[in-house]
Amino acid sequence: MANVVELKVGLHCDECIKKILKAIKKIRDIETYNIDTQLNKVTVTGNVSSEEVTRVIHKIGKTATTWEAEGDEITSK
């Protein structure tokens, strides 16, 4: 069964996006991934946990928080 991991990540420039994509593609057992630059949202689907994806993003120097943790802030904008 596939998990859907949604994270809020700072996507400031094309280089940031390239680094994140490169890191995500190395994760084992992912099925799909998507980056929404307008929402600063990274979505990964597969046999992965939010902790695993967050750890990979932190390794490249980016911050990432779970989308649920940011939910109240996002809906109030």
C-alpha positions as a LaTeX table, in Angstrom:
\begin{tabular}{lrrr}
\hline
Residue & $x$ (\AA) & $y$ (\AA) & $z$ (\AA) \\
\hline
Met1 & 0.00 & 0.00 & 0.00 \\
Ala2 & 1.35 & 3.40 & $-0.98$ \\
Asn3 & 1.74 & 6.25 & 1.47 \\
Val4 & 1.28 & 9.87 & 0.44 \\
Val5 & 3.79 & 12.23 & 2.04 \\
Glu6 & 3.10 & 15.97 & 1.73 \\
Leu7 & 5.71 & 18.42 & 2.97 \\
Lys8 & 6.07 & 22.18 & 3.02 \\
Val9 & 9.52 & 23.02 & 1.68 \\
Gly10 & 11.12 & 26.36 & 0.81 \\
Leu11 & 11.31 & 26.44 & $-2.99$ \\
His12 & 13.12 & 29.70 & $-3.61$ \\
Cys13 & 14.77 & 29.13 & $-6.98$ \\
Asp14 & 15.23 & 26.67 & $-9.82$ \\
Glu15 & 18.44 & 25.40 & $-8.23$ \\
Cys16 & 16.57 & 24.54 & $-5.01$ \\
Ile17 & 13.99 & 22.63 & $-7.00$ \\
Lys18 & 16.69 & 20.71 & $-8.91$ \\
Lys19 & 18.42 & 19.72 & $-5.65$ \\
Ile20 & 15.15 & 18.53 & $-4.12$ \\
Leu21 & 14.20 & 16.54 & $-7.21$ \\
Lys22 & 17.62 & 14.90 & $-7.35$ \\
Ala23 & 17.39 & 13.93 & $-3.66$ \\
Ile24 & 13.82 & 12.62 & $-3.92$ \\
Lys25 & 14.62 & 10.49 & $-6.97$ \\
Lys26 & 17.21 & 8.59 & $-4.91$ \\
Ile27 & 14.62 & 7.41 & $-2.36$ \\
Arg28 & 13.80 & 3.73 & $-2.73$ \\
Asp29 & 10.24 & 2.56 & $-3.31$ \\
Ile30 & 8.78 & 5.86 & $-4.51$ \\
Glu31 & 6.04 & 5.64 & $-7.12$ \\
Thr32 & 5.37 & 9.29 & $-7.92$ \\
Tyr33 & 6.54 & 12.72 & $-6.83$ \\
Asn34 & 5.35 & 16.24 & $-7.47$ \\
Ile35 & 6.59 & 19.73 & $-6.62$ \\
Asp36 & 4.10 & 22.57 & $-6.43$ \\
Thr37 & 6.13 & 25.79 & $-6.54$ \\
Gln38 & 3.14 & 28.04 & $-5.84$ \\
Leu39 & 2.31 & 26.25 & $-2.57$ \\
Asn40 & 5.93 & 25.29 & $-1.71$ \\
Lys41 & 4.63 & 21.74 & $-1.47$ \\
Val42 & 6.43 & 18.48 & $-2.18$ \\
Thr43 & 4.29 & 15.35 & $-2.55$ \\
Val44 & 5.84 & 11.87 & $-2.66$ \\
Thr45 & 3.85 & 8.67 & $-3.08$ \\
Gly46 & 5.18 & 5.20 & $-2.40$ \\
Asn47 & 6.43 & 2.93 & 0.33 \\
Val48 & 8.01 & 5.84 & 2.22 \\
Ser49 & 7.44 & 7.68 & 5.49 \\
Ser50 & 7.29 & 11.40 & 6.07 \\
Glu51 & 10.35 & 11.05 & 8.32 \\
Glu52 & 12.34 & 9.44 & 5.51 \\
Val53 & 11.48 & 12.14 & 2.97 \\
Thr54 & 12.09 & 14.91 & 5.53 \\
Arg55 & 15.50 & 13.43 & 6.39 \\
Val56 & 16.51 & 13.38 & 2.70 \\
Ile57 & 15.45 & 17.01 & 2.25 \\
His58 & 17.26 & 18.08 & 5.43 \\
Lys59 & 20.44 & 16.36 & 4.17 \\
Ile60 & 20.60 & 18.81 & 1.26 \\
Gly61 & 20.20 & 21.77 & 3.61 \\
Lys62 & 16.50 & 22.53 & 3.09 \\
Thr63 & 13.85 & 22.75 & 5.78 \\
Ala64 & 10.72 & 20.63 & 5.53 \\
Thr65 & 7.65 & 20.34 & 7.72 \\
Thr66 & 4.69 & 18.06 & 7.34 \\
Trp67 & 1.82 & 19.62 & 5.45 \\
Glu68 & $-0.58$ & 18.83 & 8.32 \\
Ala69 & 1.60 & 20.79 & 10.76 \\
Glu70 & 1.30 & 23.81 & 8.47 \\
Gly71 & $-2.39$ & 23.28 & 7.67 \\
Asp72 & $-3.85$ & 25.95 & 9.96 \\
Glu73 & $-1.45$ & 28.58 & 8.67 \\
Ile74 & $-2.11$ & 27.71 & 5.03 \\
Thr75 & $-5.90$ & 27.71 & 5.24 \\
Ser76 & $-5.95$ & 31.05 & 7.05 \\
Lys77 & $-4.18$ & 32.88 & 4.23 \\
\hline
\end{tabular}
